[in-house]
Amino acid sequence: MRTWRLSLLAVLLAATAACHDSKGSKEVKPPPKPAASTTQLVSLAWKPADNNQNLQSFELKLAGAEIVSVCRKPPGWILEGSGAAIKGYATVGAGFVGAEHLDDLEGLFLIRTHAGQALGVSGKLLTGVYADDGGQNEVAATPALLSRQPAAQCPPVKG
């Protein structure tokens, strides 16, 4: 008779465990899907400290994204981008970007972000001061330097 009671007890425990497991599995949510990669148009959000300061060059290395294409170049500049690196520099002093020409830094290049990764940037900018050859400074690049907006491709060239 004891064997019969033990068998019944084992069946009841198994049934309780099965009911408990099925309720628990309904409460478990699937893991969230990682964000899809996107393409974005990037501008440099650099602002001069005063009207005499200008941007002369930059070298940037991206983390969590890659350069898709260079969309436009400020007048008098060379701009090259490949992989996760982009660099640009003025070929002549007249090409330096000052306060009156900040729109030259808009829509420079297109990037593709990597799904599930935050965008990071490292590198430097070289700034100078008009009428002072000794006024150059290196500024460390930060993610705040990049102004981004969703874009599938480079915008058309303005005529």
CSV table of N, CA and C in Angstrom, one decimal:
chain,number,residue,atom,x,y,z
A,1,MET,N,0.8,-1.2,0.0
A,1,MET,CA,0.0,0.0,0.0
A,1,MET,C,0.9,1.3,0.0
A,2,ARG,N,2.0,1.2,0.6
A,2,ARG,CA,2.9,2.3,0.6
A,2,ARG,C,3.4,2.6,-0.8
A,3,THR,N,3.6,1.6,-1.6
A,3,THR,CA,4.1,1.8,-2.9
A,3,THR,C,3.1,2.5,-3.7
A,4,TRP,N,1.8,2.2,-3.5
A,4,TRP,CA,0.8,2.9,-4.3
A,4,TRP,C,0.7,4.4,-3.9
A,5,ARG,N,0.9,4.7,-2.6
A,5,ARG,CA,0.9,6.1,-2.2
A,5,ARG,C,2.1,6.9,-2.7
A,6,LEU,N,3.3,6.2,-2.8
A,6,LEU,CA,4.5,6.9,-3.3
A,6,LEU,C,4.3,7.1,-4.8
A,7,SER,N,3.7,6.2,-5.5
A,7,SER,CA,3.4,6.4,-7.0
A,7,SER,C,2.5,7.6,-7.2
A,8,LEU,N,1.4,7.6,-6.4
A,8,LEU,CA,0.5,8.7,-6.5
A,8,LEU,C,1.1,10.1,-6.2
A,9,LEU,N,2.0,10.1,-5.2
A,9,LEU,CA,2.7,11.3,-4.8
A,9,LEU,C,3.6,11.7,-6.0
A,10,ALA,N,4.3,10.8,-6.6
A,10,ALA,CA,5.2,11.1,-7.7
A,10,ALA,C,4.4,11.7,-8.9
A,11,VAL,N,3.3,11.1,-9.2
A,11,VAL,CA,2.4,11.6,-10.3
A,11,VAL,C,2.0,13.0,-10.0
A,12,LEU,N,1.5,13.3,-8.8
A,12,LEU,CA,1.1,14.6,-8.4
A,12,LEU,C,2.2,15.6,-8.5
A,13,LEU,N,3.4,15.3,-8.0
A,13,LEU,CA,4.5,16.2,-8.1
A,13,LEU,C,4.9,16.5,-9.6
A,14,ALA,N,4.8,15.5,-10.4
A,14,ALA,CA,5.2,15.7,-11.8
A,14,ALA,C,4.1,16.6,-12.5
A,15,ALA,N,2.9,16.4,-12.2
A,15,ALA,CA,1.8,17.2,-12.7
A,15,ALA,C,1.9,18.7,-12.3
A,16,THR,N,2.3,18.9,-11.0
A,16,THR,CA,2.5,20.2,-10.5
A,16,THR,C,3.7,20.9,-11.2
A,17,ALA,N,4.7,20.2,-11.3
A,17,ALA,CA,5.9,20.7,-12.0
A,17,ALA,C,5.6,21.1,-13.5
A,18,ALA,N,4.9,20.3,-14.2
A,18,ALA,CA,4.5,20.5,-15.5
A,18,ALA,C,3.7,21.8,-15.7
A,19,CYS,N,2.7,21.9,-14.8
A,19,CYS,CA,1.8,23.1,-14.8
A,19,CYS,C,2.6,24.4,-14.5
A,20,HIS,N,3.5,24.3,-13.5
A,20,HIS,CA,4.4,25.4,-13.1
A,20,HIS,C,5.3,25.8,-14.3
A,21,ASP,N,5.9,24.9,-15.0
A,21,ASP,CA,6.8,25.2,-16.1
A,21,ASP,C,6.1,25.8,-17.3
A,22,SER,N,4.8,25.3,-17.6
A,22,SER,CA,4.1,25.9,-18.7
A,22,SER,C,3.7,27.3,-18.4
A,23,LYS,N,3.3,27.7,-17.2
A,23,LYS,CA,3.0,29.0,-16.8
A,23,LYS,C,4.2,29.9,-16.9
A,24,GLY,N,5.4,29.4,-16.5
A,24,GLY,CA,6.6,30.2,-16.5
A,24,GLY,C,7.0,30.5,-17.9
A,25,SER,N,6.9,29.6,-18.8
A,25,SER,CA,7.3,29.8,-20.2
A,25,SER,C,6.5,30.9,-20.9
A,26,LYS,N,5.2,31.0,-20.5
A,26,LYS,CA,4.4,32.0,-21.1
A,26,LYS,C,4.8,33.4,-20.7
A,27,GLU,N,5.4,33.6,-19.5
A,27,GLU,CA,5.8,34.9,-19.0
A,27,GLU,C,7.1,35.3,-19.6
A,28,VAL,N,7.9,34.4,-20.1
A,28,VAL,CA,9.2,34.8,-20.6
A,28,VAL,C,9.1,35.5,-22.0
A,29,LYS,N,9.6,36.7,-22.1
A,29,LYS,CA,9.6,37.5,-23.3
A,29,LYS,C,10.8,37.2,-24.2
A,30,PRO,N,10.6,37.1,-25.5
A,30,PRO,CA,11.8,36.9,-26.4
A,30,PRO,C,12.7,38.1,-26.2
A,31,PRO,N,14.0,37.9,-26.5
A,31,PRO,CA,15.0,39.0,-26.4
A,31,PRO,C,14.7,40.0,-27.5
A,32,PRO,N,14.9,41.3,-27.2
A,32,PRO,CA,14.6,42.3,-28.2
A,32,PRO,C,15.6,42.1,-29.4
A,33,LYS,N,15.0,42.5,-30.5
A,33,LYS,CA,15.8,42.4,-31.8
A,33,LYS,C,16.8,43.6,-31.8
A,34,PRO,N,18.0,43.4,-32.2
A,34,PRO,CA,18.9,44.5,-32.3
A,34,PRO,C,18.5,45.5,-33.4
A,35,ALA,N,18.8,46.8,-33.1
A,35,ALA,CA,18.4,47.8,-34.1
A,35,ALA,C,19.1,47.5,-35.4
A,36,ALA,N,18.4,47.8,-36.5
A,36,ALA,CA,18.9,47.6,-37.8
A,36,ALA,C,19.9,48.7,-38.2
A,37,SER,N,20.9,48.4,-39.0
A,37,SER,CA,21.8,49.4,-39.5
A,37,SER,C,21.1,50.4,-40.3
A,38,THR,N,21.5,51.7,-40.2
A,38,THR,CA,20.9,52.8,-41.0
A,38,THR,C,22.0,53.6,-41.7
A,39,THR,N,21.6,54.3,-42.7
A,39,THR,CA,22.5,55.3,-43.3
A,39,THR,C,22.1,56.7,-42.9
A,40,GLN,N,23.1,57.5,-42.6
A,40,GLN,CA,22.9,58.9,-42.1
A,40,GLN,C,23.8,59.8,-42.8
A,41,LEU,N,23.3,61.0,-43.1
A,41,LEU,CA,24.1,62.1,-43.7
A,41,LEU,C,24.7,62.8,-42.5
A,42,VAL,N,26.1,63.1,-42.6
A,42,VAL,CA,26.8,63.7,-41.5
A,42,VAL,C,27.3,65.0,-41.8
A,43,SER,N,27.2,66.0,-40.9
A,43,SER,CA,27.7,67.3,-41.0
A,43,SER,C,28.7,67.5,-39.8
A,44,LEU,N,29.6,68.4,-39.9
A,44,LEU,CA,30.5,68.7,-38.8
A,44,LEU,C,29.8,69.8,-38.0
A,45,ALA,N,29.6,69.6,-36.8
A,45,ALA,CA,28.9,70.6,-35.9
A,45,ALA,C,29.9,71.5,-35.2
A,46,TRP,N,31.1,71.7,-35.8
A,46,TRP,CA,32.1,72.6,-35.2
A,46,TRP,C,31.7,74.0,-35.3
A,47,LYS,N,31.9,74.7,-34.2
A,47,LYS,CA,31.7,76.2,-34.1
A,47,LYS,C,32.9,76.9,-33.6
A,48,PRO,N,33.3,78.0,-34.3
A,48,PRO,CA,34.5,78.7,-33.9
A,48,PRO,C,34.2,79.5,-32.6
A,49,ALA,N,35.3,79.6,-31.8
A,49,ALA,CA,35.2,80.3,-30.5
A,49,ALA,C,34.9,81.8,-30.7
A,50,ASP,N,35.4,82.4,-31.9
A,50,ASP,CA,35.2,83.8,-32.2
A,50,ASP,C,35.3,83.9,-33.7
A,51,ASN,N,35.1,85.1,-34.2
A,51,ASN,CA,35.1,85.4,-35.7
A,51,ASN,C,36.5,85.2,-36.3
A,52,ASN,N,37.6,85.1,-35.5
A,52,ASN,CA,38.9,85.0,-36.1
A,52,ASN,C,39.3,83.5,-36.2
A,53,GLN,N,38.6,82.6,-35.6
A,53,GLN,CA,39.0,81.2,-35.6
A,53,GLN,C,38.5,80.5,-36.8
A,54,ASN,N,39.3,79.6,-37.4
A,54,ASN,CA,38.9,78.8,-38.5
A,54,ASN,C,39.2,77.3,-38.4
A,55,LEU,N,38.6,76.5,-39.2
A,55,LEU,CA,38.9,75.1,-39.3
A,55,LEU,C,39.8,74.9,-40.5
A,56,GLN,N,40.9,74.2,-40.2
A,56,GLN,CA,41.9,74.0,-41.3
A,56,GLN,C,42.0,72.5,-41.7
A,57,SER,N,41.7,71.6,-40.8
A,57,SER,CA,41.7,70.2,-41.2
A,57,SER,C,41.1,69.3,-40.1
A,58,PHE,N,40.8,68.1,-40.4
A,58,PHE,CA,40.3,67.1,-39.4
A,58,PHE,C,40.7,65.7,-39.9
A,59,GLU,N,40.8,64.9,-38.9
A,59,GLU,CA,41.0,63.4,-39.1
A,59,GLU,C,40.1,62.7,-38.1
A,60,LEU,N,39.2,61.9,-38.6
A,60,LEU,CA,38.2,61.2,-37.7
A,60,LEU,C,38.2,59.7,-37.9
A,61,LYS,N,38.1,59.0,-36.9
A,61,LYS,CA,37.9,57.5,-36.9
A,61,LYS,C,36.6,57.2,-36.2
A,62,LEU,N,35.7,56.5,-36.9
A,62,LEU,CA,34.4,56.2,-36.4
A,62,LEU,C,34.4,54.8,-35.7
A,63,ALA,N,33.6,54.7,-34.7
A,63,ALA,CA,33.4,53.3,-34.1
A,63,ALA,C,31.9,53.1,-34.2
A,64,GLY,N,31.5,51.9,-34.7
A,64,GLY,CA,30.1,51.6,-34.8
A,64,GLY,C,29.5,52.1,-36.1
A,65,ALA,N,30.3,52.5,-37.1
A,65,ALA,CA,29.8,53.0,-38.4
A,65,ALA,C,31.0,52.9,-39.4
A,66,GLU,N,30.6,53.0,-40.6
A,66,GLU,CA,31.6,53.1,-41.7
A,66,GLU,C,31.2,54.1,-42.7
A,67,ILE,N,32.1,54.7,-43.4
A,67,ILE,CA,31.9,55.7,-44.4
A,67,ILE,C,31.3,55.0,-45.7
A,68,VAL,N,30.2,55.5,-46.2
A,68,VAL,CA,29.6,55.0,-47.4
A,68,VAL,C,30.1,55.8,-48.6
A,69,SER,N,30.1,57.1,-48.4
A,69,SER,CA,30.6,58.0,-49.5
A,69,SER,C,30.8,59.4,-49.0
A,70,VAL,N,31.7,60.1,-49.7
A,70,VAL,CA,31.9,61.5,-49.5
A,70,VAL,C,30.9,62.2,-50.4
A,71,CYS,N,30.0,63.0,-49.8
A,71,CYS,CA,29.0,63.7,-50.5
A,71,CYS,C,29.4,65.0,-51.1
A,72,ARG,N,30.1,65.8,-50.4
A,72,ARG,CA,30.6,67.1,-50.9
A,72,ARG,C,31.8,67.5,-50.1
A,73,LYS,N,32.5,68.5,-50.7
A,73,LYS,CA,33.7,69.0,-50.1
A,73,LYS,C,33.6,70.5,-50.0
A,74,PRO,N,34.1,71.1,-48.9
A,74,PRO,CA,34.1,72.5,-48.8
A,74,PRO,C,35.0,73.1,-49.9
A,75,PRO,N,34.7,74.2,-50.5
A,75,PRO,CA,35.6,74.8,-51.5
A,75,PRO,C,37.0,74.9,-51.0
A,76,GLY,N,38.0,74.4,-51.9
A,76,GLY,CA,39.4,74.5,-51.6
A,76,GLY,C,39.8,73.4,-50.7
A,77,TRP,N,39.0,72.3,-50.5
A,77,TRP,CA,39.4,71.2,-49.6
A,77,TRP,C,39.6,69.9,-50.3
A,78,ILE,N,40.4,69.0,-49.7
A,78,ILE,CA,40.5,67.6,-50.1
A,78,ILE,C,39.8,66.9,-49.0
A,79,LEU,N,38.9,66.0,-49.4
A,79,LEU,CA,38.2,65.1,-48.4
A,79,LEU,C,38.2,63.7,-48.9
A,80,GLU,N,38.7,62.8,-48.0
A,80,GLU,CA,38.9,61.4,-48.3
A,80,GLU,C,38.3,60.5,-47.2
A,81,GLY,N,37.4,59.6,-47.6
A,81,GLY,CA,36.9,58.7,-46.6
A,81,GLY,C,36.9,57.3,-47.1
A,82,SER,N,37.2,56.4,-46.1
A,82,SER,CA,37.3,54.9,-46.5
A,82,SER,C,37.1,54.1,-45.2
A,83,GLY,N,36.3,53.1,-45.2
A,83,GLY,CA,36.2,52.2,-44.0
A,83,GLY,C,35.6,53.1,-42.9
A,84,ALA,N,36.3,53.2,-41.8
A,84,ALA,CA,35.8,53.9,-40.7
A,84,ALA,C,36.5,55.3,-40.5
A,85,ALA,N,37.4,55.6,-41.5
A,85,ALA,CA,38.2,56.8,-41.3
A,85,ALA,C,37.9,57.9,-42.4
A,86,ILE,N,37.9,59.1,-42.0
A,86,ILE,CA,37.7,60.2,-43.0
A,86,ILE,C,38.6,61.3,-42.5
A,87,LYS,N,39.2,62.0,-43.5
A,87,LYS,CA,40.1,63.1,-43.2
A,87,LYS,C,39.9,64.2,-44.3
A,88,GLY,N,40.1,65.4,-43.9
A,88,GLY,CA,39.9,66.5,-44.8
A,88,GLY,C,40.8,67.6,-44.4
A,89,TYR,N,41.3,68.4,-45.4
A,89,TYR,CA,42.1,69.6,-45.2
A,89,TYR,C,42.0,70.6,-46.3
A,90,ALA,N,42.2,71.9,-45.9
A,90,ALA,CA,42.1,73.0,-46.8
A,90,ALA,C,43.5,73.0,-47.6
A,91,THR,N,43.4,73.1,-48.9
A,91,THR,CA,44.6,73.1,-49.7
A,91,THR,C,45.3,74.5,-49.7
A,92,VAL,N,44.5,75.5,-49.4
A,92,VAL,CA,45.0,76.9,-49.4
A,92,VAL,C,44.4,77.6,-48.2
A,93,GLY,N,45.0,78.7,-47.7
A,93,GLY,CA,44.4,79.4,-46.6
A,93,GLY,C,43.0,80.0,-46.9
A,94,ALA,N,42.8,80.3,-48.1
A,94,ALA,CA,41.4,80.8,-48.5
A,94,ALA,C,40.4,79.7,-48.3
A,95,GLY,N,40.7,78.5,-48.2
A,95,GLY,CA,39.8,77.4,-48.0
A,95,GLY,C,39.4,77.1,-46.6
A,96,PHE,N,40.1,77.8,-45.6
A,96,PHE,CA,39.8,77.6,-44.2
A,96,PHE,C,38.4,77.9,-44.0
A,97,VAL,N,37.7,77.2,-43.1
A,97,VAL,CA,36.3,77.4,-42.8
A,97,VAL,C,36.1,78.3,-41.6
A,98,GLY,N,35.6,79.5,-41.7
A,98,GLY,CA,35.4,80.4,-40.6
A,98,GLY,C,33.9,80.5,-40.3
A,99,ALA,N,33.6,81.4,-39.4
A,99,ALA,CA,32.2,81.6,-38.9
A,99,ALA,C,31.3,81.9,-40.0
A,100,GLU,N,31.7,82.7,-41.1
A,100,GLU,CA,30.8,83.1,-42.1
A,100,GLU,C,30.5,81.9,-43.1
A,101,HIS,N,31.2,80.8,-43.0
A,101,HIS,CA,31.0,79.7,-44.0
A,101,HIS,C,30.8,78.4,-43.3
A,102,LEU,N,30.1,78.4,-42.2
A,102,LEU,CA,29.9,77.1,-41.5
A,102,LEU,C,29.0,76.2,-42.3
A,103,ASP,N,28.2,76.7,-43.2
A,103,ASP,CA,27.3,75.9,-44.1
A,103,ASP,C,28.2,75.0,-45.0
A,104,ASP,N,29.5,75.3,-45.2
A,104,ASP,CA,30.3,74.4,-46.0
A,104,ASP,C,30.6,73.1,-45.3
A,105,LEU,N,30.3,73.0,-44.0
A,105,LEU,CA,30.5,71.8,-43.2
A,105,LEU,C,29.2,70.9,-43.2
A,106,GLU,N,28.2,71.3,-43.9
A,106,GLU,CA,26.9,70.5,-43.9
A,106,GLU,C,26.9,69.4,-44.9
A,107,GLY,N,26.4,68.2,-44.6
A,107,GLY,CA,26.2,67.1,-45.5
A,107,GLY,C,27.5,66.7,-46.2
A,108,LEU,N,28.5,66.5,-45.4
A,108,LEU,CA,29.8,66.2,-46.0
A,108,LEU,C,29.9,64.7,-46.4
A,109,PHE,N,29.4,63.8,-45.6
A,109,PHE,CA,29.6,62.4,-45.9
A,109,PHE,C,28.4,61.5,-45.4
A,110,LEU,N,28.3,60.4,-46.0
A,110,LEU,CA,27.2,59.4,-45.7
A,110,LEU,C,27.8,58.3,-44.9
A,111,ILE,N,27.2,57.9,-43.8
A,111,ILE,CA,27.7,56.7,-43.0
A,111,ILE,C,26.7,55.6,-42.9
A,112,ARG,N,27.1,54.4,-42.7
A,112,ARG,CA,26.2,53.3,-42.4
A,112,ARG,C,26.5,52.9,-40.9
A,113,THR,N,25.6,53.0,-40.0
A,113,THR,CA,25.8,52.5,-38.7
A,113,THR,C,25.7,51.0,-38.6
A,114,HIS,N,26.4,50.5,-37.6
A,114,HIS,CA,26.4,49.0,-37.4
A,114,HIS,C,25.3,48.7,-36.4
A,115,ALA,N,24.5,47.8,-36.7
A,115,ALA,CA,23.3,47.4,-35.9
A,115,ALA,C,23.8,47.1,-34.5
A,116,GLY,N,23.1,47.6,-33.5
A,116,GLY,CA,23.3,47.3,-32.1
A,116,GLY,C,24.6,48.0,-31.5
A,117,GLN,N,25.2,48.9,-32.3
A,117,GLN,CA,26.4,49.6,-31.8
A,117,GLN,C,26.2,51.1,-31.7
A,118,ALA,N,26.7,51.7,-30.6
A,118,ALA,CA,26.6,53.1,-30.5
A,118,ALA,C,27.7,53.8,-31.4
A,119,LEU,N,27.4,54.9,-31.9
A,119,LEU,CA,28.4,55.6,-32.7
A,119,LEU,C,29.4,56.3,-31.9
A,120,GLY,N,30.6,56.1,-32.1
A,120,GLY,CA,31.7,56.8,-31.4
A,120,GLY,C,32.6,57.5,-32.5
A,121,VAL,N,33.4,58.4,-32.0
A,121,VAL,CA,34.3,59.1,-32.9
A,121,VAL,C,35.6,59.5,-32.1
A,122,SER,N,36.7,59.3,-32.7
A,122,SER,CA,38.0,59.8,-32.1
A,122,SER,C,38.7,60.5,-33.2
A,123,GLY,N,39.7,61.2,-32.9
A,123,GLY,CA,40.5,61.9,-33.8
A,123,GLY,C,40.7,63.4,-33.4
A,124,LYS,N,41.0,64.2,-34.4
A,124,LYS,CA,41.3,65.6,-34.0
A,124,LYS,C,40.9,66.6,-35.1
A,125,LEU,N,40.7,67.8,-34.8
A,125,LEU,CA,40.5,68.9,-35.7
A,125,LEU,C,41.7,69.9,-35.5
A,126,LEU,N,42.1,70.5,-36.5
A,126,LEU,CA,43.1,71.5,-36.4
A,126,LEU,C,42.5,72.9,-36.7
A,127,THR,N,42.5,73.8,-35.7
A,127,THR,CA,41.9,75.1,-35.9
A,127,THR,C,43.0,76.1,-35.9
A,128,GLY,N,42.8,77.3,-36.5
A,128,GLY,CA,43.7,78.3,-36.5
A,128,GLY,C,43.0,79.7,-36.3
A,129,VAL,N,43.8,80.7,-36.4
A,129,VAL,CA,43.3,82.1,-36.2
A,129,VAL,C,43.8,82.9,-37.4
A,130,TYR,N,42.9,83.6,-38.0
A,130,TYR,CA,43.3,84.4,-39.2
A,130,TYR,C,44.3,85.5,-38.7
A,131,ALA,N,45.3,85.7,-39.6
A,131,ALA,CA,46.3,86.7,-39.3
A,131,ALA,C,47.3,86.3,-38.2
A,132,ASP,N,47.3,85.0,-37.9
A,132,ASP,CA,48.3,84.6,-36.8
A,132,ASP,C,48.7,83.2,-37.1
A,133,ASP,N,49.9,83.0,-37.7
A,133,ASP,CA,50.4,81.7,-38.1
A,133,ASP,C,50.6,80.8,-36.9
A,134,GLY,N,50.8,81.4,-35.7
A,134,GLY,CA,51.1,80.6,-34.5
A,134,GLY,C,49.9,80.2,-33.7
A,135,GLY,N,48.7,80.6,-34.2
A,135,GLY,CA,47.5,80.3,-33.4
A,135,GLY,C,46.8,79.0,-33.7
A,136,GLN,N,47.5,78.0,-34.1
A,136,GLN,CA,46.9,76.7,-34.4
A,136,GLN,C,46.7,75.9,-33.1
A,137,ASN,N,45.6,75.2,-33.0
A,137,ASN,CA,45.2,74.3,-31.9
A,137,ASN,C,44.7,73.0,-32.4
A,138,GLU,N,45.0,72.0,-31.7
A,138,GLU,CA,44.3,70.7,-32.0
A,138,GLU,C,43.2,70.5,-31.0
A,139,VAL,N,42.1,70.1,-31.5
A,139,VAL,CA,40.9,69.9,-30.7
A,139,VAL,C,40.5,68.4,-30.8
A,140,ALA,N,40.3,67.7,-29.7
A,140,ALA,CA,39.9,66.3,-29.7
A,140,ALA,C,38.5,66.2,-30.3
A,141,ALA,N,38.3,65.2,-31.1
A,141,ALA,CA,36.9,64.9,-31.7
A,141,ALA,C,36.1,64.2,-30.7
A,142,THR,N,34.8,64.5,-30.6
A,142,THR,CA,33.8,63.8,-29.8
A,142,THR,C,32.6,63.5,-30.6
A,143,PRO,N,31.7,62.6,-30.2
A,143,PRO,CA,30.5,62.3,-30.9
A,143,PRO,C,29.6,63.6,-31.1
A,144,ALA,N,29.7,64.5,-30.2
A,144,ALA,CA,28.9,65.8,-30.4
A,144,ALA,C,29.4,66.6,-31.6
A,145,LEU,N,30.5,66.3,-32.2
A,145,LEU,CA,31.0,67.0,-33.3
A,145,LEU,C,30.3,66.6,-34.6
A,146,LEU,N,29.6,65.4,-34.6
A,146,LEU,CA,28.9,64.9,-35.7
A,146,LEU,C,27.4,65.2,-35.6
A,147,SER,N,26.9,66.0,-36.5
A,147,SER,CA,25.4,66.2,-36.6
A,147,SER,C,24.9,65.2,-37.7
A,148,ARG,N,23.9,64.4,-37.3
A,148,ARG,CA,23.5,63.3,-38.2
A,148,ARG,C,22.0,63.4,-38.5
A,149,GLN,N,21.6,63.0,-39.7
A,149,GLN,CA,20.2,62.9,-40.0
A,149,GLN,C,20.0,61.7,-41.0
A,150,PRO,N,18.9,61.0,-40.8
A,150,PRO,CA,18.7,59.9,-41.7
A,150,PRO,C,18.7,60.3,-43.2
A,151,ALA,N,19.3,59.4,-44.0
A,151,ALA,CA,19.4,59.7,-45.4
A,151,ALA,C,19.8,58.4,-46.1
A,152,ALA,N,19.1,58.1,-47.2
A,152,ALA,CA,19.4,56.9,-48.0
A,152,ALA,C,20.6,57.1,-49.0
A,153,GLN,N,20.8,58.4,-49.3
A,153,GLN,CA,21.9,58.7,-50.3
A,153,GLN,C,22.3,60.1,-50.1
A,154,CYS,N,23.4,60.5,-50.7
A,154,CYS,CA,23.9,61.9,-50.7
A,154,CYS,C,22.8,62.8,-51.3
A,155,PRO,N,22.6,64.0,-50.8
A,155,PRO,CA,21.7,64.9,-51.5
A,155,PRO,C,22.2,65.4,-52.8
A,156,PRO,N,21.4,65.9,-53.7
A,156,PRO,CA,21.9,66.4,-55.0
A,156,PRO,C,22.7,67.6,-54.8
A,157,VAL,N,23.7,67.8,-55.7
A,157,VAL,CA,24.6,68.9,-55.6
A,157,VAL,C,23.8,70.2,-55.9
A,158,LYS,N,24.0,71.2,-55.0
A,158,LYS,CA,23.3,72.5,-55.2
A,158,LYS,C,23.9,73.2,-56.4
A,159,GLY,N,23.1,73.7,-57.2
A,159,GLY,CA,23.6,74.4,-58.4
A,159,GLY,C,23.9,75.8,-58.1
